[in-house]
mmCIF file of N, CA and C in Angstrom:
data_model
loop_
_atom_site.group_PDB
_atom_site.id
_atom_site.type_symbol
_atom_site.label_atom_id
_atom_site.label_comp_id
_atom_site.label_asym_id
_atom_site.label_seq_id
_atom_site.Cartn_x
_atom_site.Cartn_y
_atom_site.Cartn_z
ATOM 1 N N GLN A 1 -13.148 27.613 -7.846
ATOM 2 C CA GLN A 1 -12.945 25.772 -7.447
ATOM 3 C C GLN A 1 -12.892 24.982 -7.916
ATOM 4 N N VAL A 2 -12.765 23.705 -9.023
ATOM 5 C CA VAL A 2 -13.438 22.678 -9.095
ATOM 6 C C VAL A 2 -13.904 22.040 -8.334
ATOM 7 N N GLN A 3 -14.826 21.594 -9.095
ATOM 8 C CA GLN A 3 -15.916 20.369 -7.416
ATOM 9 C C GLN A 3 -16.846 20.041 -9.093
ATOM 10 N N LEU A 4 -17.254 18.956 -8.271
ATOM 11 C CA LEU A 4 -17.677 17.444 -8.408
ATOM 12 C C LEU A 4 -19.265 17.590 -7.768
ATOM 13 N N VAL A 5 -20.403 17.559 -8.240
ATOM 14 C CA VAL A 5 -21.889 17.141 -7.402
ATOM 15 C C VAL A 5 -22.556 16.479 -7.988
ATOM 16 N N GLU A 6 -23.075 15.783 -6.934
ATOM 17 C CA GLU A 6 -23.839 14.593 -6.784
ATOM 18 C C GLU A 6 -25.329 14.874 -6.832
ATOM 19 N N SER A 7 -26.320 14.346 -7.732
ATOM 20 C CA SER A 7 -27.593 14.749 -7.035
ATOM 21 C C SER A 7 -28.396 13.437 -7.382
ATOM 22 N N GLY A 8 -29.507 13.266 -7.070
ATOM 23 C CA GLY A 8 -30.624 12.741 -7.785
ATOM 24 C C GLY A 8 -30.967 11.537 -5.842
ATOM 25 N N GLY A 9 -30.324 11.684 -5.217
ATOM 26 C CA GLY A 9 -30.153 10.657 -4.062
ATOM 27 C C GLY A 9 -31.516 10.530 -3.505
ATOM 28 N N GLY A 10 -32.210 9.170 -2.794
ATOM 29 C CA GLY A 10 -32.466 10.170 -2.009
ATOM 30 C C GLY A 10 -33.932 8.323 -1.634
ATOM 31 N N LEU A 11 -34.605 8.167 -1.152
ATOM 32 C CA LEU A 11 -35.153 7.532 -0.058
ATOM 33 C C LEU A 11 -35.909 6.865 -1.565
ATOM 34 N N VAL A 12 -36.680 4.699 -1.496
ATOM 35 C CA VAL A 12 -36.943 4.295 -3.158
ATOM 36 C C VAL A 12 -37.104 3.123 -1.916
ATOM 37 N N GLN A 13 -38.918 2.463 -2.529
ATOM 38 C CA GLN A 13 -38.541 0.948 -2.686
ATOM 39 C C GLN A 13 -37.467 0.778 -3.403
ATOM 40 N N PRO A 14 -37.566 -1.085 -2.607
ATOM 41 C CA PRO A 14 -37.272 -3.003 -3.572
ATOM 42 C C PRO A 14 -37.954 -2.255 -4.617
ATOM 43 N N GLY A 15 -37.295 -2.473 -5.558
ATOM 44 C CA GLY A 15 -37.381 -2.616 -7.407
ATOM 45 C C GLY A 15 -37.415 -1.134 -7.794
ATOM 46 N N GLY A 16 -38.063 0.062 -7.147
ATOM 47 C CA GLY A 16 -37.603 1.640 -8.136
ATOM 48 C C GLY A 16 -36.278 1.703 -8.453
ATOM 49 N N SER A 17 -36.558 2.936 -8.950
ATOM 50 C CA SER A 17 -35.497 3.343 -9.166
ATOM 51 C C SER A 17 -35.217 4.950 -8.735
ATOM 52 N N LEU A 18 -33.946 5.172 -9.637
ATOM 53 C CA LEU A 18 -32.764 6.759 -9.242
ATOM 54 C C LEU A 18 -32.537 6.478 -10.199
ATOM 55 N N ARG A 19 -31.585 8.460 -10.736
ATOM 56 C CA ARG A 19 -31.059 8.237 -11.598
ATOM 57 C C ARG A 19 -29.757 9.957 -10.548
ATOM 58 N N LEU A 20 -29.229 8.907 -11.067
ATOM 59 C CA LEU A 20 -27.403 10.169 -10.171
ATOM 60 C C LEU A 20 -27.350 10.978 -10.673
ATOM 61 N N SER A 21 -26.863 11.988 -11.220
ATOM 62 C CA SER A 21 -26.451 13.136 -11.993
ATOM 63 C C SER A 21 -24.729 13.957 -11.005
ATOM 64 N N CYS A 22 -23.700 13.137 -11.800
ATOM 65 C CA CYS A 22 -22.656 14.358 -11.616
ATOM 66 C C CYS A 22 -22.633 14.995 -12.681
ATOM 67 N N ALA A 23 -22.528 16.052 -12.310
ATOM 68 C CA ALA A 23 -22.107 18.088 -12.645
ATOM 69 C C ALA A 23 -20.880 18.100 -12.164
ATOM 70 N N ALA A 24 -20.050 18.628 -13.459
ATOM 71 C CA ALA A 24 -19.065 19.690 -12.924
ATOM 72 C C ALA A 24 -19.155 21.171 -12.944
ATOM 73 N N SER A 25 -18.906 21.766 -11.955
ATOM 74 C CA SER A 25 -18.308 23.176 -12.644
ATOM 75 C C SER A 25 -16.810 23.846 -12.881
ATOM 76 N N ARG A 26 -16.288 24.122 -13.085
ATOM 77 C CA ARG A 26 -15.149 25.028 -13.234
ATOM 78 C C ARG A 26 -13.935 23.842 -14.082
ATOM 79 N N PHE A 27 -15.126 23.109 -14.832
ATOM 80 C CA PHE A 27 -13.807 22.995 -15.252
ATOM 81 C C PHE A 27 -14.492 21.811 -16.387
ATOM 82 N N THR A 28 -14.045 20.693 -17.386
ATOM 83 C CA THR A 28 -15.774 20.262 -18.264
ATOM 84 C C THR A 28 -14.711 19.111 -18.472
ATOM 85 N N LEU A 29 -15.277 18.185 -18.385
ATOM 86 C CA LEU A 29 -15.250 16.519 -18.118
ATOM 87 C C LEU A 29 -14.975 15.912 -19.442
ATOM 88 N N ASP A 30 -15.092 16.080 -20.608
ATOM 89 C CA ASP A 30 -15.177 15.279 -21.655
ATOM 90 C C ASP A 30 -13.187 14.590 -21.213
ATOM 91 N N SER A 31 -13.212 15.646 -20.990
ATOM 92 C CA SER A 31 -10.691 14.917 -21.353
ATOM 93 C C SER A 31 -11.275 14.416 -19.888
ATOM 94 N N TYR A 32 -12.032 13.355 -19.425
ATOM 95 C CA TYR A 32 -12.224 13.322 -17.690
ATOM 96 C C TYR A 32 -13.076 11.325 -18.014
ATOM 97 N N VAL A 33 -12.187 9.910 -17.527
ATOM 98 C CA VAL A 33 -13.166 9.034 -16.939
ATOM 99 C C VAL A 33 -13.902 9.361 -16.073
ATOM 100 N N ILE A 34 -15.098 9.174 -15.992
ATOM 101 C CA ILE A 34 -16.287 9.023 -14.430
ATOM 102 C C ILE A 34 -16.548 7.969 -13.575
ATOM 103 N N GLY A 35 -16.123 8.691 -12.852
ATOM 104 C CA GLY A 35 -16.275 6.347 -11.475
ATOM 105 C C GLY A 35 -17.197 6.868 -11.043
ATOM 106 N N TRP A 36 -18.604 5.554 -10.428
ATOM 107 C CA TRP A 36 -19.085 6.511 -9.478
ATOM 108 C C TRP A 36 -18.919 4.832 -8.146
ATOM 109 N N PHE A 37 -18.755 5.095 -6.969
ATOM 110 C CA PHE A 37 -18.875 4.655 -6.184
ATOM 111 C C PHE A 37 -19.669 5.555 -5.601
ATOM 112 N N ARG A 38 -19.937 3.792 -3.902
ATOM 113 C CA ARG A 38 -20.534 3.832 -3.652
ATOM 114 C C ARG A 38 -20.252 3.341 -1.938
ATOM 115 N N GLN A 39 -20.366 3.934 -0.793
ATOM 116 C CA GLN A 39 -19.869 2.588 0.525
ATOM 117 C C GLN A 39 -21.029 2.991 1.464
ATOM 118 N N ALA A 40 -21.660 1.803 1.703
ATOM 119 C CA ALA A 40 -22.284 2.071 2.875
ATOM 120 C C ALA A 40 -21.595 1.389 4.476
ATOM 121 N N PRO A 41 -22.340 2.326 5.524
ATOM 122 C CA PRO A 41 -22.055 2.206 6.803
ATOM 123 C C PRO A 41 -21.124 1.449 7.339
ATOM 124 N N GLY A 42 -20.286 1.172 7.653
ATOM 125 C CA GLY A 42 -19.271 -0.220 8.701
ATOM 126 C C GLY A 42 -19.075 -0.448 7.393
ATOM 127 N N LYS A 43 -18.163 -0.167 5.877
ATOM 128 C CA LYS A 43 -18.059 -1.043 4.851
ATOM 129 C C LYS A 43 -17.426 0.022 3.802
ATOM 130 N N GLU A 44 -16.123 -0.385 2.796
ATOM 131 C CA GLU A 44 -15.440 -0.496 2.399
ATOM 132 C C GLU A 44 -16.316 0.505 1.039
ATOM 133 N N ARG A 45 -15.282 1.512 0.603
ATOM 134 C CA ARG A 45 -15.374 2.077 -0.838
ATOM 135 C C ARG A 45 -15.478 1.436 -1.584
ATOM 136 N N GLU A 46 -16.827 1.104 -2.260
ATOM 137 C CA GLU A 46 -16.824 0.667 -3.693
ATOM 138 C C GLU A 46 -16.910 0.621 -4.837
ATOM 139 N N GLY A 47 -15.822 0.457 -5.873
ATOM 140 C CA GLY A 47 -16.375 1.537 -7.467
ATOM 141 C C GLY A 47 -17.317 0.677 -8.075
ATOM 142 N N ILE A 48 -18.117 1.355 -8.833
ATOM 143 C CA ILE A 48 -18.794 0.146 -9.411
ATOM 144 C C ILE A 48 -19.438 0.325 -11.057
ATOM 145 N N SER A 49 -18.829 1.362 -10.987
ATOM 146 C CA SER A 49 -19.180 1.911 -12.595
ATOM 147 C C SER A 49 -18.423 2.819 -13.315
ATOM 148 N N CYS A 50 -17.769 3.020 -14.148
ATOM 149 C CA CYS A 50 -17.269 4.097 -14.703
ATOM 150 C C CYS A 50 -17.510 3.474 -16.611
ATOM 151 N N ILE A 51 -16.995 5.231 -16.872
ATOM 152 C CA ILE A 51 -16.924 5.523 -18.083
ATOM 153 C C ILE A 51 -16.115 6.269 -18.802
ATOM 154 N N SER A 52 -15.523 5.707 -20.104
ATOM 155 C CA SER A 52 -14.265 6.476 -20.312
ATOM 156 C C SER A 52 -14.625 7.751 -20.961
ATOM 157 N N GLN A 53 -14.104 8.891 -22.080
ATOM 158 C CA GLN A 53 -14.166 10.184 -22.285
ATOM 159 C C GLN A 53 -14.959 10.164 -23.224
ATOM 160 N N SER A 54 -15.405 9.222 -24.103
ATOM 161 C CA SER A 54 -16.058 9.540 -25.026
ATOM 162 C C SER A 54 -17.751 8.832 -24.728
ATOM 163 N N GLY A 55 -17.332 7.781 -23.749
ATOM 164 C CA GLY A 55 -18.613 6.666 -23.468
ATOM 165 C C GLY A 55 -18.314 5.985 -24.645
ATOM 166 N N THR A 56 -17.777 5.656 -25.272
ATOM 167 C CA THR A 56 -17.302 3.717 -25.845
ATOM 168 C C THR A 56 -16.919 3.443 -24.798
ATOM 169 N N ASN A 57 -16.446 2.902 -23.727
ATOM 170 C CA ASN A 57 -16.103 2.178 -22.711
ATOM 171 C C ASN A 57 -16.238 2.379 -20.982
ATOM 172 N N THR A 58 -17.136 1.210 -20.681
ATOM 173 C CA THR A 58 -17.740 1.483 -19.676
ATOM 174 C C THR A 58 -17.589 -0.314 -19.027
ATOM 175 N N TYR A 59 -17.376 0.084 -17.554
ATOM 176 C CA TYR A 59 -17.629 -1.031 -16.829
ATOM 177 C C TYR A 59 -18.756 -0.830 -15.212
ATOM 178 N N TYR A 60 -18.614 -2.212 -14.805
ATOM 179 C CA TYR A 60 -19.871 -2.079 -14.671
ATOM 180 C C TYR A 60 -19.137 -3.552 -12.670
ATOM 181 N N ALA A 61 -19.432 -3.592 -11.658
ATOM 182 C CA ALA A 61 -18.986 -4.378 -11.308
ATOM 183 C C ALA A 61 -20.452 -5.551 -10.852
ATOM 184 N N ASP A 62 -20.133 -7.027 -10.585
ATOM 185 C CA ASP A 62 -20.972 -7.676 -11.148
ATOM 186 C C ASP A 62 -22.386 -6.815 -9.998
ATOM 187 N N SER A 63 -21.562 -6.454 -8.994
ATOM 188 C CA SER A 63 -22.465 -6.667 -7.823
ATOM 189 C C SER A 63 -24.039 -5.132 -8.838
ATOM 190 N N VAL A 64 -24.002 -4.607 -9.786
ATOM 191 C CA VAL A 64 -24.356 -4.012 -10.088
ATOM 192 C C VAL A 64 -25.169 -3.921 -11.644
ATOM 193 N N LYS A 65 -24.229 -5.061 -12.288
ATOM 194 C CA LYS A 65 -24.311 -5.590 -13.820
ATOM 195 C C LYS A 65 -26.024 -5.821 -13.585
ATOM 196 N N GLY A 66 -25.950 -5.209 -15.298
ATOM 197 C CA GLY A 66 -27.556 -5.747 -15.581
ATOM 198 C C GLY A 66 -28.923 -5.126 -15.224
ATOM 199 N N ARG A 67 -28.048 -3.965 -13.873
ATOM 200 C CA ARG A 67 -29.903 -2.981 -12.452
ATOM 201 C C ARG A 67 -29.168 -1.391 -13.146
ATOM 202 N N PHE A 68 -27.891 -1.880 -13.141
ATOM 203 C CA PHE A 68 -27.011 0.387 -13.385
ATOM 204 C C PHE A 68 -26.596 0.725 -14.448
ATOM 205 N N THR A 69 -27.272 1.770 -15.444
ATOM 206 C CA THR A 69 -26.239 2.339 -16.407
ATOM 207 C C THR A 69 -25.756 2.839 -16.299
ATOM 208 N N ILE A 70 -24.431 3.244 -16.488
ATOM 209 C CA ILE A 70 -24.207 4.328 -16.751
ATOM 210 C C ILE A 70 -23.654 5.444 -18.021
ATOM 211 N N SER A 71 -23.458 6.442 -18.069
ATOM 212 C CA SER A 71 -23.917 7.579 -18.628
ATOM 213 C C SER A 71 -23.165 9.225 -19.289
ATOM 214 N N ARG A 72 -22.514 9.196 -20.059
ATOM 215 C CA ARG A 72 -22.567 10.603 -20.283
ATOM 216 C C ARG A 72 -23.748 11.938 -21.011
ATOM 217 N N ASP A 73 -23.287 12.612 -21.118
ATOM 218 C CA ASP A 73 -23.942 13.895 -22.452
ATOM 219 C C ASP A 73 -22.973 15.404 -21.652
ATOM 220 N N ASN A 74 -22.016 15.349 -22.118
ATOM 221 C CA ASN A 74 -20.344 15.485 -22.496
ATOM 222 C C ASN A 74 -21.233 17.830 -22.967
ATOM 223 N N ALA A 75 -21.988 17.559 -23.605
ATOM 224 C CA ALA A 75 -22.319 18.361 -23.873
ATOM 225 C C ALA A 75 -23.319 18.920 -22.815
ATOM 226 N N LYS A 76 -23.625 18.381 -21.978
ATOM 227 C CA LYS A 76 -24.283 19.470 -20.453
ATOM 228 C C LYS A 76 -23.457 18.550 -19.221
ATOM 229 N N ASN A 77 -22.364 18.235 -19.805
ATOM 230 C CA ASN A 77 -20.917 18.507 -18.691
ATOM 231 C C ASN A 77 -21.365 17.045 -17.752
ATOM 232 N N THR A 78 -22.036 16.434 -17.595
ATOM 233 C CA THR A 78 -22.906 15.875 -16.657
ATOM 234 C C THR A 78 -22.693 14.625 -16.954
ATOM 235 N N VAL A 79 -22.307 13.427 -15.441
ATOM 236 C CA VAL A 79 -22.520 11.853 -15.630
ATOM 237 C C VAL A 79 -23.466 11.525 -15.109
ATOM 238 N N TYR A 80 -24.198 10.075 -15.762
ATOM 239 C CA TYR A 80 -25.562 9.975 -15.097
ATOM 240 C C TYR A 80 -25.059 7.960 -14.933
ATOM 241 N N LEU A 81 -26.226 8.545 -13.648
ATOM 242 C CA LEU A 81 -26.484 6.688 -13.280
ATOM 243 C C LEU A 81 -27.477 6.162 -13.555
ATOM 244 N N GLN A 82 -28.248 5.078 -13.824
ATOM 245 C CA GLN A 82 -29.117 5.305 -14.153
ATOM 246 C C GLN A 82 -29.296 3.990 -13.252
ATOM 247 N N MET A 83 -30.604 3.818 -12.095
ATOM 248 C CA MET A 83 -30.194 2.712 -11.000
ATOM 249 C C MET A 83 -31.390 1.989 -11.311
ATOM 250 N N ASN A 84 -32.217 0.808 -11.796
ATOM 251 C CA ASN A 84 -33.683 0.328 -11.652
ATOM 252 C C ASN A 84 -32.976 -0.841 -11.071
ATOM 253 N N SER A 85 -34.740 -1.226 -11.053
ATOM 254 C CA SER A 85 -34.263 -2.630 -9.779
ATOM 255 C C SER A 85 -33.965 -2.499 -8.473
ATOM 256 N N LEU A 86 -33.361 -1.928 -7.234
ATOM 257 C CA LEU A 86 -32.949 -1.045 -6.293
ATOM 258 C C LEU A 86 -33.645 -2.600 -5.567
ATOM 259 N N LYS A 87 -32.221 -2.186 -4.648
ATOM 260 C CA LYS A 87 -32.508 -3.454 -3.023
ATOM 261 C C LYS A 87 -31.949 -2.928 -2.086
ATOM 262 N N PRO A 88 -32.499 -3.061 -1.303
ATOM 263 C CA PRO A 88 -31.641 -2.863 0.739
ATOM 264 C C PRO A 88 -30.261 -3.202 0.266
ATOM 265 N N LYS A 89 -29.980 -3.540 -0.403
ATOM 266 C CA LYS A 89 -27.871 -3.537 -0.186
ATOM 267 C C LYS A 89 -27.594 -2.791 -1.049
ATOM 268 N N ASP A 90 -28.318 -1.594 -1.621
ATOM 269 C CA ASP A 90 -27.818 -0.663 -3.089
ATOM 270 C C ASP A 90 -27.538 0.534 -2.134
ATOM 271 N N THR A 91 -28.426 0.300 -0.662
ATOM 272 C CA THR A 91 -28.060 1.543 0.184
ATOM 273 C C THR A 91 -26.463 1.713 0.536
ATOM 274 N N ALA A 92 -26.741 3.230 0.659
ATOM 275 C CA ALA A 92 -25.105 3.700 0.292
ATOM 276 C C ALA A 92 -25.031 5.136 0.123
ATOM 277 N N VAL A 93 -24.072 5.890 0.730
ATOM 278 C CA VAL A 93 -23.487 6.757 -0.157
ATOM 279 C C VAL A 93 -23.011 6.527 -1.176
ATOM 280 N N TYR A 94 -23.984 7.637 -2.990
ATOM 281 C CA TYR A 94 -22.533 7.687 -3.774
ATOM 282 C C TYR A 94 -22.168 8.713 -4.425
ATOM 283 N N TYR A 95 -20.913 8.655 -4.616
ATOM 284 C CA TYR A 95 -19.958 9.435 -5.070
ATOM 285 C C TYR A 95 -19.566 9.281 -6.548
ATOM 286 N N CYS A 96 -19.123 10.475 -6.685
ATOM 287 C CA CYS A 96 -18.503 10.291 -8.410
ATOM 288 C C CYS A 96 -17.063 10.632 -8.604
ATOM 289 N N ALA A 97 -16.766 10.615 -8.955
ATOM 290 C CA ALA A 97 -15.029 10.490 -8.778
ATOM 291 C C ALA A 97 -14.539 11.127 -10.949
ATOM 292 N N ALA A 98 -12.875 11.462 -11.048
ATOM 293 C CA ALA A 98 -13.320 11.603 -12.319
ATOM 294 C C ALA A 98 -11.410 12.031 -12.338
ATOM 295 N N ASP A 99 -11.364 11.099 -13.265
ATOM 296 C CA ASP A 99 -9.456 11.258 -14.077
ATOM 297 C C ASP A 99 -8.681 11.328 -15.213
ATOM 298 N N SER A 100 -8.199 11.164 -15.294
ATOM 299 C CA SER A 100 -7.787 11.748 -16.338
ATOM 300 C C SER A 100 -7.464 9.653 -17.300
ATOM 301 N N SER A 101 -7.001 9.022 -15.997
ATOM 302 C CA SER A 101 -6.693 7.237 -16.399
ATOM 303 C C SER A 101 -7.613 6.644 -15.917
ATOM 304 N N PHE A 102 -8.705 5.533 -16.852
ATOM 305 C CA PHE A 102 -9.132 4.513 -16.692
ATOM 306 C C PHE A 102 -9.128 3.487 -15.905
ATOM 307 N N THR A 103 -7.392 3.249 -16.073
ATOM 308 C CA THR A 103 -7.051 2.652 -14.420
ATOM 309 C C THR A 103 -6.926 3.121 -13.403
ATOM 310 N N ARG A 104 -7.114 4.078 -12.494
ATOM 311 C CA ARG A 104 -6.620 4.611 -12.330
ATOM 312 C C ARG A 104 -8.102 5.154 -11.488
ATOM 313 N N ILE A 105 -8.957 4.915 -12.189
ATOM 314 C CA ILE A 105 -10.296 4.982 -11.902
ATOM 315 C C ILE A 105 -10.877 3.856 -11.484
ATOM 316 N N LEU A 106 -10.636 2.530 -11.954
ATOM 317 C CA LEU A 106 -10.706 1.265 -11.544
ATOM 318 C C LEU A 106 -10.032 0.737 -10.276
ATOM 319 N N SER A 107 -9.320 1.952 -9.728
ATOM 320 C CA SER A 107 -8.454 1.405 -8.673
ATOM 321 C C SER A 107 -8.900 2.274 -7.426
ATOM 322 N N GLY A 108 -9.645 2.836 -7.882
ATOM 323 C CA GLY A 108 -10.708 3.621 -6.948
ATOM 324 C C GLY A 108 -9.872 5.244 -6.579
ATOM 325 N N LEU A 109 -8.880 5.314 -7.812
ATOM 326 C CA LEU A 109 -8.343 6.634 -7.188
ATOM 327 C C LEU A 109 -8.765 7.670 -8.208
ATOM 328 N N GLY A 110 -8.246 8.769 -8.252
ATOM 329 C CA GLY A 110 -9.291 9.497 -8.994
ATOM 330 C C GLY A 110 -8.564 11.039 -8.066
ATOM 331 N N ASP A 111 -9.036 12.448 -9.620
ATOM 332 C CA ASP A 111 -7.907 13.480 -9.018
ATOM 333 C C ASP A 111 -8.781 14.212 -8.281
ATOM 334 N N TYR A 112 -10.347 13.813 -8.773
ATOM 335 C CA TYR A 112 -11.781 15.353 -8.614
ATOM 336 C C TYR A 112 -12.301 13.892 -7.977
ATOM 337 N N TRP A 113 -13.401 14.416 -6.565
ATOM 338 C CA TRP A 113 -14.336 13.789 -5.775
ATOM 339 C C TRP A 113 -15.256 14.274 -5.606
ATOM 340 N N GLY A 114 -16.524 14.589 -5.647
ATOM 341 C CA GLY A 114 -18.032 14.818 -4.735
ATOM 342 C C GLY A 114 -18.199 14.830 -3.274
ATOM 343 N N GLN A 115 -18.822 15.275 -3.112
ATOM 344 C CA GLN A 115 -19.787 14.904 -1.914
ATOM 345 C C GLN A 115 -20.565 13.963 -1.452
ATOM 346 N N GLY A 116 -20.609 13.644 -2.176
ATOM 347 C CA GLY A 116 -21.415 12.567 -2.157
ATOM 348 C C GLY A 116 -22.878 12.840 -1.809
ATOM 349 N N THR A 117 -24.129 11.397 -2.304
ATOM 350 C CA THR A 117 -25.394 12.308 -2.140
ATOM 351 C C THR A 117 -25.983 10.993 -1.981
ATOM 352 N N GLN A 118 -26.448 10.943 -0.991
ATOM 353 C CA GLN A 118 -28.143 9.319 -0.389
ATOM 354 C C GLN A 118 -29.066 8.926 -0.626
ATOM 355 N N VAL A 119 -27.915 7.631 -1.304
ATOM 356 C CA VAL A 119 -29.073 6.519 -1.891
ATOM 357 C C VAL A 119 -29.681 5.378 -0.457
ATOM 358 N N THR A 120 -30.790 5.538 0.101
ATOM 359 C CA THR A 120 -32.017 4.707 0.667
ATOM 360 C C THR A 120 -33.159 3.802 0.151
ATOM 361 N N VAL A 121 -32.545 2.305 0.850
ATOM 362 C CA VAL A 121 -34.000 1.550 -0.944
ATOM 363 C C VAL A 121 -34.169 0.615 1.190
ATOM 364 N N SER A 122 -35.181 1.625 1.064
ATOM 365 C CA SER A 122 -36.147 0.467 2.590
ATOM 366 C C SER A 122 -37.725 1.009 1.498
ATOM 367 N N SER A 123 -38.263 -0.349 2.855
ATOM 368 C CA SER A 123 -40.157 0.033 3.052
ATOM 369 C C SER A 123 -40.171 0.856 3.934
#
């Protein structure tokens, strides 16, 4: 069964850092655009970053620009989201998604989705 699995979430103090990973099983990620999304309780899902198949093109939402960095290691079949200067408003469940189209990912669509990892920013 094709799967995306997120990891790396947890509890961190404001100003701290976390690195999320999105790993694939039973398929290779290098043919897919990967997007990171998040959903806080009572709020709509928000697309925060995505990266093209080669890693050449990236996108960041204004809410995370300058603090988060997306990268990929196709040899390890993994995409990362480095999150620095975390704020309480970054608290959410973070999901990764894979799709062949950058446009679809930017629209919040994806062929494959992970189950999510919780990120909590609190003192």
